[in-house]
Structures are given as structure tokens and as C-alpha cells.
């Protein structure tokens, strides 16, 4: 029983030392809960600024050191205009007459192209990229064809400033629902040395030639049959048929009606 007293006094001294050690560190607080230890620091994080925003990041959330996510403006686009030829000051063009028949169901259309009027600045060009019809039933392809002087296909053709005397052609493939009077126009790309020149050229008033109108150049089958039948009748006249009296019937040679 006498030995228990000093042990109690020693335990009390150890507890007091632990308490003094804890209260002497004012910058760090340590708590223990069910075996888990958490340490909290009252000082600010070195990765944050005074207003609480992480270093290197603006208040809006964008990093000024990173490029714009949308990308910069492409200056080349200012020197290009894409759309209908007439709308963007491209070369004028005109129809060169009725389509020619290459074979049954395959036609050729020849077109004259010229870039006249107000002079177009040097370095400007227009590329014919697409033929557009105003009605269904007609497929338009590129190709050199016909007998009217076309030396290139209209599709893919590049015309430079102030060129004239160009003859190009199109290959036409009519479908069952083709309609006479179908019109063809062109779309393409105008390219210029500067954006200002493109605006200047696009503002020009283009005076196109005759519109490109397609009618069926193949004669309908119904019109050929009466002509052939009439020709056969003229070459082989029919025999005279005996006349017939309303009362006595057909008259015989050498008989007289009484």
C-alpha cells in the first residue's frame, strides 16, 4: 500500500507535461477521434493569393498564359468569297444555244464565259465549283463535249481577272422527271489579294449573258410516227375501191342502173 502513492504522483507530473506541451504550440492543433488524427494549420496556403484565388489564375477563371480556345482570326478568309457567281462579282456567262445530243439520254451544253465591264484588279480569280438547277430531273456533270468550241469543262474551271473568249461545256443527264425550261446557274469561290479588293469586286454590277436554259433536244417519238406513215402512203398509193349505190349495191362494170 505504501508504494502506490509515488506512482500516482508520477502520473500526475506526466499529464501536466503533456498539457504544457500542447498549449505551447499555438500554430498547430491536433485532435484524435477513434484512431484518426487530423492536423489543421491556420496559416494561408502558399498557392493562394490574398483574395483566395490560386496563383496564376484570373478572377474570371481564364489563365492569361493560355491561348484563346476559339483560335485566332484567319486573315485568309477575308480574301475569299464563296457563293453564286453573280452575287460575288464573278465572271458573266451566256448560253450558246440548244443542247446537243451526244447519244440517247446524254446531252452537251456549251457556255461562253467573259469577265468584262469595270476592270477587275489583277490577282483576282473565280473558280466555278458547282452547277445548280432550279428544277429536279437533270444531273449536271463536268466534261468537254459538243461541236461549239468548248475546250474545257465548266466545273473546276478557274477564270482570272478580265479574261474573255472562254468556251466551256457541261454534260447533261436528264431523268424521267426532266422538265423543259430547266435553268442552270453556277456557284464558286472568288479569291483576291486583299479583303478590300474582294469587297470592291463583289460590289460590281455583273451583267450576265443569256440565261442557261435546257430544253429536250431529242424529238419525241410520237412526232416521228405520223411522218413515217404519211411517207409510206405517198410511196404506195392504195387501189381504187368500187363505189356502192345506196339502193342496188356495188355497181358492176358494163351494167347500167335503171
Short mmCIF file of C-alpha atoms in Angstrom, two decimals:
data_model
loop_
_atom_site.label_atom_id
_atom_site.label_comp_id
_atom_site.label_asym_id
_atom_site.label_seq_id
_atom_site.Cartn_x
_atom_site.Cartn_y
_atom_site.Cartn_z
CA UNK A 1 0.00 0.00 0.00
CA UNK A 2 2.87 2.41 0.64
CA UNK A 3 4.23 2.01 -2.91
CA UNK A 4 1.01 3.26 -4.64
CA UNK A 5 1.46 6.89 -3.54
CA UNK A 6 4.62 7.76 -5.54
CA UNK A 7 3.17 6.12 -8.69
CA UNK A 8 0.09 8.39 -8.57
CA UNK A 9 2.27 11.46 -8.14
CA UNK A 10 4.48 10.49 -11.09
CA UNK A 11 1.45 10.01 -13.37
CA UNK A 12 0.16 13.47 -12.46
CA UNK A 13 3.51 15.09 -13.34
CA UNK A 14 3.50 13.34 -16.77
CA UNK A 15 -0.04 14.51 -17.55
CA UNK A 16 0.89 18.11 -16.65
CA UNK A 17 3.89 17.93 -19.01
CA UNK A 18 1.70 16.78 -21.88
CA UNK A 19 -0.78 19.64 -21.31
CA UNK A 20 2.02 22.24 -21.26
CA UNK A 21 3.48 20.82 -24.48
CA UNK A 22 0.12 21.08 -26.26
CA UNK A 23 -0.64 24.64 -25.15
CA UNK A 24 2.85 25.82 -26.11
CA UNK A 25 2.28 25.14 -29.93
CA UNK A 26 -0.31 27.69 -30.91
CA UNK A 27 0.04 27.25 -34.71
CA UNK A 28 -0.95 23.59 -34.92
CA UNK A 29 -3.94 21.80 -33.34
CA UNK A 30 -4.08 18.03 -33.27
CA UNK A 31 -7.23 16.07 -32.38
CA UNK A 32 -7.74 12.37 -32.09
CA UNK A 33 -11.07 10.70 -32.83
CA UNK A 34 -11.47 6.95 -32.93
CA UNK A 35 -7.90 6.41 -34.04
CA UNK A 36 -7.95 9.14 -36.76
CA UNK A 37 -5.58 12.11 -36.39
CA UNK A 38 -6.31 15.44 -38.13
CA UNK A 39 -3.89 18.37 -38.24
CA UNK A 40 -5.13 21.87 -39.16
CA UNK A 41 -2.99 24.88 -39.95
CA UNK A 42 -4.35 28.43 -39.53
CA UNK A 43 -1.84 29.92 -41.99
CA UNK A 44 -2.86 30.65 -45.63
CA UNK A 45 -1.90 28.23 -48.40
CA UNK A 46 1.15 29.37 -50.36
CA UNK A 47 -0.76 28.53 -53.57
CA UNK A 48 -3.42 31.18 -52.93
CA UNK A 49 -3.31 34.95 -53.23
CA UNK A 50 -4.68 37.42 -50.69
CA UNK A 51 -8.18 37.26 -52.15
CA UNK A 52 -8.23 33.46 -52.05
CA UNK A 53 -7.65 32.95 -55.76
CA UNK A 54 -4.93 30.44 -56.74
CA UNK A 55 -1.76 31.99 -58.16
CA UNK A 56 -1.62 32.24 -61.99
CA UNK A 57 -5.46 32.23 -62.43
CA UNK A 58 -7.52 35.34 -63.08
CA UNK A 59 -10.76 36.02 -61.26
CA UNK A 60 -12.79 35.08 -64.32
CA UNK A 61 -11.29 31.59 -64.38
CA UNK A 62 -9.20 32.11 -67.57
CA UNK A 63 -5.50 31.58 -67.48
CA UNK A 64 -3.87 34.61 -69.15
CA UNK A 65 -0.91 32.47 -70.09
CA UNK A 66 -3.05 30.13 -72.27
CA UNK A 67 -4.16 30.91 -75.89
CA UNK A 68 -7.80 31.65 -76.73
CA UNK A 69 -9.76 28.41 -77.05
CA UNK A 70 -11.62 29.71 -80.16
CA UNK A 71 -8.37 30.30 -82.02
CA UNK A 72 -7.20 33.44 -83.75
CA UNK A 73 -8.84 35.04 -86.76
CA UNK A 74 -7.76 33.59 -90.10
CA UNK A 75 -6.78 36.52 -92.35
CA UNK A 76 -7.03 34.33 -95.44
CA UNK A 77 -10.83 34.16 -95.02
CA UNK A 78 -11.06 37.91 -95.61
CA UNK A 79 -9.74 37.38 -99.13
CA UNK A 80 -12.31 34.71 -100.12
CA UNK A 81 -15.98 34.94 -101.06
CA UNK A 82 -17.98 31.80 -101.79
CA UNK A 83 -21.43 31.73 -103.39
CA UNK A 84 -23.30 32.43 -106.65
CA UNK A 85 -21.18 33.88 -109.43
CA UNK A 86 -23.35 36.94 -109.97
CA UNK A 87 -23.63 37.68 -106.25
CA UNK A 88 -19.88 37.79 -105.73
CA UNK A 89 -18.80 39.74 -108.77
CA UNK A 90 -17.60 36.73 -110.68
CA UNK A 91 -17.38 36.34 -114.46
CA UNK A 92 -20.52 36.65 -116.55
CA UNK A 93 -21.59 33.77 -118.76
CA UNK A 94 -24.12 33.08 -121.51
CA UNK A 95 -25.91 30.17 -123.16
CA UNK A 96 -24.66 29.07 -126.57
CA UNK A 97 -27.85 27.59 -127.91
CA UNK A 98 -29.78 24.35 -127.73
CA UNK A 99 -28.15 21.37 -126.08
CA UNK A 100 -26.51 18.88 -128.44
CA UNK A 101 -27.38 15.18 -128.34
CA UNK A 102 -24.32 13.03 -127.66
CA UNK A 103 -26.39 9.87 -127.50
CA UNK A 104 -29.86 8.94 -126.33
CA UNK A 105 -30.33 10.47 -122.87
CA UNK A 106 -26.95 12.23 -122.88
CA UNK A 107 -26.65 15.88 -123.89
CA UNK A 108 -23.97 18.56 -124.11
CA UNK A 109 -24.35 22.24 -123.22
CA UNK A 110 -21.80 24.86 -124.32
CA UNK A 111 -21.37 28.13 -122.40
CA UNK A 112 -19.39 31.30 -123.12
CA UNK A 113 -17.63 32.96 -120.17
CA UNK A 114 -16.28 36.52 -120.05
CA UNK A 115 -15.12 38.92 -117.33
CA UNK A 116 -15.74 42.37 -118.72
CA UNK A 117 -17.28 45.65 -117.62
CA UNK A 118 -15.34 47.55 -114.97
CA UNK A 119 -11.74 46.33 -114.91
CA UNK A 120 -11.12 43.68 -112.27
CA UNK A 121 -7.88 44.18 -110.27
CA UNK A 122 -5.00 41.88 -111.04
CA UNK A 123 -4.63 38.84 -108.83
CA UNK A 124 -8.37 38.14 -108.66
CA UNK A 125 -9.75 34.79 -109.81
CA UNK A 126 -13.02 32.87 -109.71
CA UNK A 127 -13.37 29.09 -109.59
CA UNK A 128 -16.56 27.53 -110.97
CA UNK A 129 -17.24 24.72 -108.49
CA UNK A 130 -20.89 23.69 -108.76
CA UNK A 131 -23.75 23.82 -111.26
CA UNK A 132 -27.18 24.36 -109.69
CA UNK A 133 -30.52 23.64 -111.42
CA UNK A 134 -33.79 25.30 -110.49
CA UNK A 135 -35.78 22.07 -111.00
CA UNK A 136 -35.20 18.39 -110.31
CA UNK A 137 -34.69 15.84 -113.06
CA UNK A 138 -31.37 16.99 -114.53
CA UNK A 139 -27.92 15.82 -113.48
CA UNK A 140 -25.09 18.17 -114.48
CA UNK A 141 -21.54 16.80 -114.80
CA UNK A 142 -18.26 18.26 -115.96
CA UNK A 143 -16.72 17.33 -119.27
CA UNK A 144 -15.50 18.62 -122.63
CA UNK A 145 -18.07 17.90 -125.34
CA UNK A 146 -20.01 19.33 -128.26
CA UNK A 147 -19.10 20.98 -131.56
CA UNK A 148 -19.21 24.64 -130.48
CA UNK A 149 -15.61 25.23 -129.49
CA UNK A 150 -15.58 24.21 -125.82
CA UNK A 151 -12.00 23.40 -124.81
CA UNK A 152 -12.56 22.86 -121.07
CA UNK A 153 -15.15 21.73 -118.56
CA UNK A 154 -17.15 24.46 -116.82
CA UNK A 155 -16.86 22.66 -113.47
CA UNK A 156 -13.47 23.20 -111.84
CA UNK A 157 -12.61 25.98 -114.29
CA UNK A 158 -10.55 28.91 -112.93
CA UNK A 159 -11.10 32.28 -114.61
CA UNK A 160 -8.60 35.07 -113.94
CA UNK A 161 -9.34 38.79 -113.89
CA UNK A 162 -10.54 40.29 -117.21
CA UNK A 163 -10.34 37.02 -119.17
CA UNK A 164 -12.80 36.58 -122.05
CA UNK A 165 -13.45 34.36 -125.03
CA UNK A 166 -13.71 31.23 -122.90
CA UNK A 167 -15.95 28.38 -124.04
CA UNK A 168 -16.67 25.57 -121.61
CA UNK A 169 -19.13 22.69 -121.59
CA UNK A 170 -21.32 20.56 -119.35
CA UNK A 171 -22.56 17.01 -119.76
CA UNK A 172 -26.28 16.74 -119.01
CA UNK A 173 -28.10 13.58 -117.97
CA UNK A 174 -31.89 14.03 -117.95
CA UNK A 175 -34.05 11.84 -115.72
CA UNK A 176 -37.62 10.71 -116.26
CA UNK A 177 -38.93 13.81 -114.45
CA UNK A 178 -36.90 16.30 -116.53
CA UNK A 179 -38.81 19.48 -117.43
CA UNK A 180 -38.22 21.72 -120.43
CA UNK A 181 -37.04 25.19 -119.41
CA UNK A 182 -34.78 23.99 -116.58
CA UNK A 183 -32.25 26.75 -115.78
CA UNK A 184 -28.62 26.26 -114.71
CA UNK A 185 -26.60 28.68 -112.57
CA UNK A 186 -23.15 28.42 -111.01
CA UNK A 187 -21.64 28.68 -107.55
CA UNK A 188 -17.96 29.11 -106.84
CA UNK A 189 -15.20 30.91 -104.97
CA UNK A 190 -13.84 34.42 -105.53
CA UNK A 191 -10.23 34.88 -104.36
CA UNK A 192 -8.49 38.25 -104.04
CA UNK A 193 -5.12 39.64 -102.90
CA UNK A 194 -6.77 41.64 -100.09
CA UNK A 195 -10.12 41.83 -98.31
CA UNK A 196 -10.67 45.36 -99.66
CA UNK A 197 -10.29 44.17 -103.26
CA UNK A 198 -12.74 41.32 -102.64
CA UNK A 199 -15.30 43.80 -101.32
CA UNK A 200 -14.71 46.00 -104.36
CA UNK A 201 -15.17 43.17 -106.85
CA UNK A 202 -18.22 41.77 -105.07
CA UNK A 203 -19.87 45.20 -105.22
CA UNK A 204 -19.63 45.30 -109.03
CA UNK A 205 -22.82 45.00 -111.06
CA UNK A 206 -22.47 41.87 -113.16
CA UNK A 207 -24.37 41.78 -116.45
CA UNK A 208 -24.66 38.11 -117.40
CA UNK A 209 -25.33 36.93 -120.90
CA UNK A 210 -28.34 34.83 -121.95
CA UNK A 211 -29.50 32.55 -119.12
CA UNK A 212 -28.66 28.87 -119.45
CA UNK A 213 -31.97 27.19 -120.29
CA UNK A 214 -32.21 23.49 -121.13
CA UNK A 215 -34.92 22.07 -123.37
CA UNK A 216 -35.13 18.49 -124.59
CA UNK A 217 -33.17 18.40 -127.88
CA UNK A 218 -34.36 14.89 -128.77
CA UNK A 219 -37.57 14.82 -130.88
CA UNK A 220 -40.40 12.96 -129.18
CA UNK A 221 -41.22 9.53 -130.64
CA UNK A 222 -44.89 10.48 -131.14
CA UNK A 223 -43.98 13.12 -133.74
CA UNK A 224 -41.94 10.75 -135.90
CA UNK A 225 -44.66 8.10 -136.45
CA UNK A 226 -47.18 10.27 -138.38
CA UNK A 227 -44.41 11.49 -140.70
CA UNK A 228 -43.30 7.93 -141.48
CA UNK A 229 -46.87 6.79 -142.05
CA UNK A 230 -47.57 9.70 -144.43
CA UNK A 231 -44.38 8.97 -146.36
CA UNK A 232 -45.36 5.31 -146.79
CA UNK A 233 -48.82 6.27 -148.06
CA UNK A 234 -47.30 8.58 -150.68
CA UNK A 235 -44.89 5.91 -151.92
CA UNK A 236 -47.59 3.13 -152.08
CA UNK A 237 -50.93 4.65 -153.16
CA UNK A 238 -53.91 2.41 -152.39
CA UNK A 239 -56.18 0.74 -155.06
CA UNK A 240 -59.49 2.28 -156.04
CA UNK A 241 -62.38 0.81 -154.13
CA UNK A 242 -65.69 0.08 -156.03
CA UNK A 243 -68.42 2.62 -155.48
CA UNK A 244 -71.57 1.44 -153.80
CA UNK A 245 -75.11 2.55 -154.69
CA UNK A 246 -77.42 3.06 -151.74
CA UNK A 247 -80.24 1.06 -153.47
CA UNK A 248 -78.71 -1.61 -155.67
CA UNK A 249 -75.35 -2.19 -154.02
CA UNK A 250 -71.98 -2.13 -155.78
CA UNK A 251 -72.20 -1.37 -159.46
CA UNK A 252 -70.66 -3.93 -161.84
CA UNK A 253 -68.71 -3.00 -164.92
CA UNK A 254 -70.94 -2.81 -168.06
CA UNK A 255 -74.20 -2.59 -166.12
CA UNK A 256 -76.41 0.43 -166.11
CA UNK A 257 -78.58 1.33 -163.30
CA UNK A 258 -82.26 1.53 -164.30
#
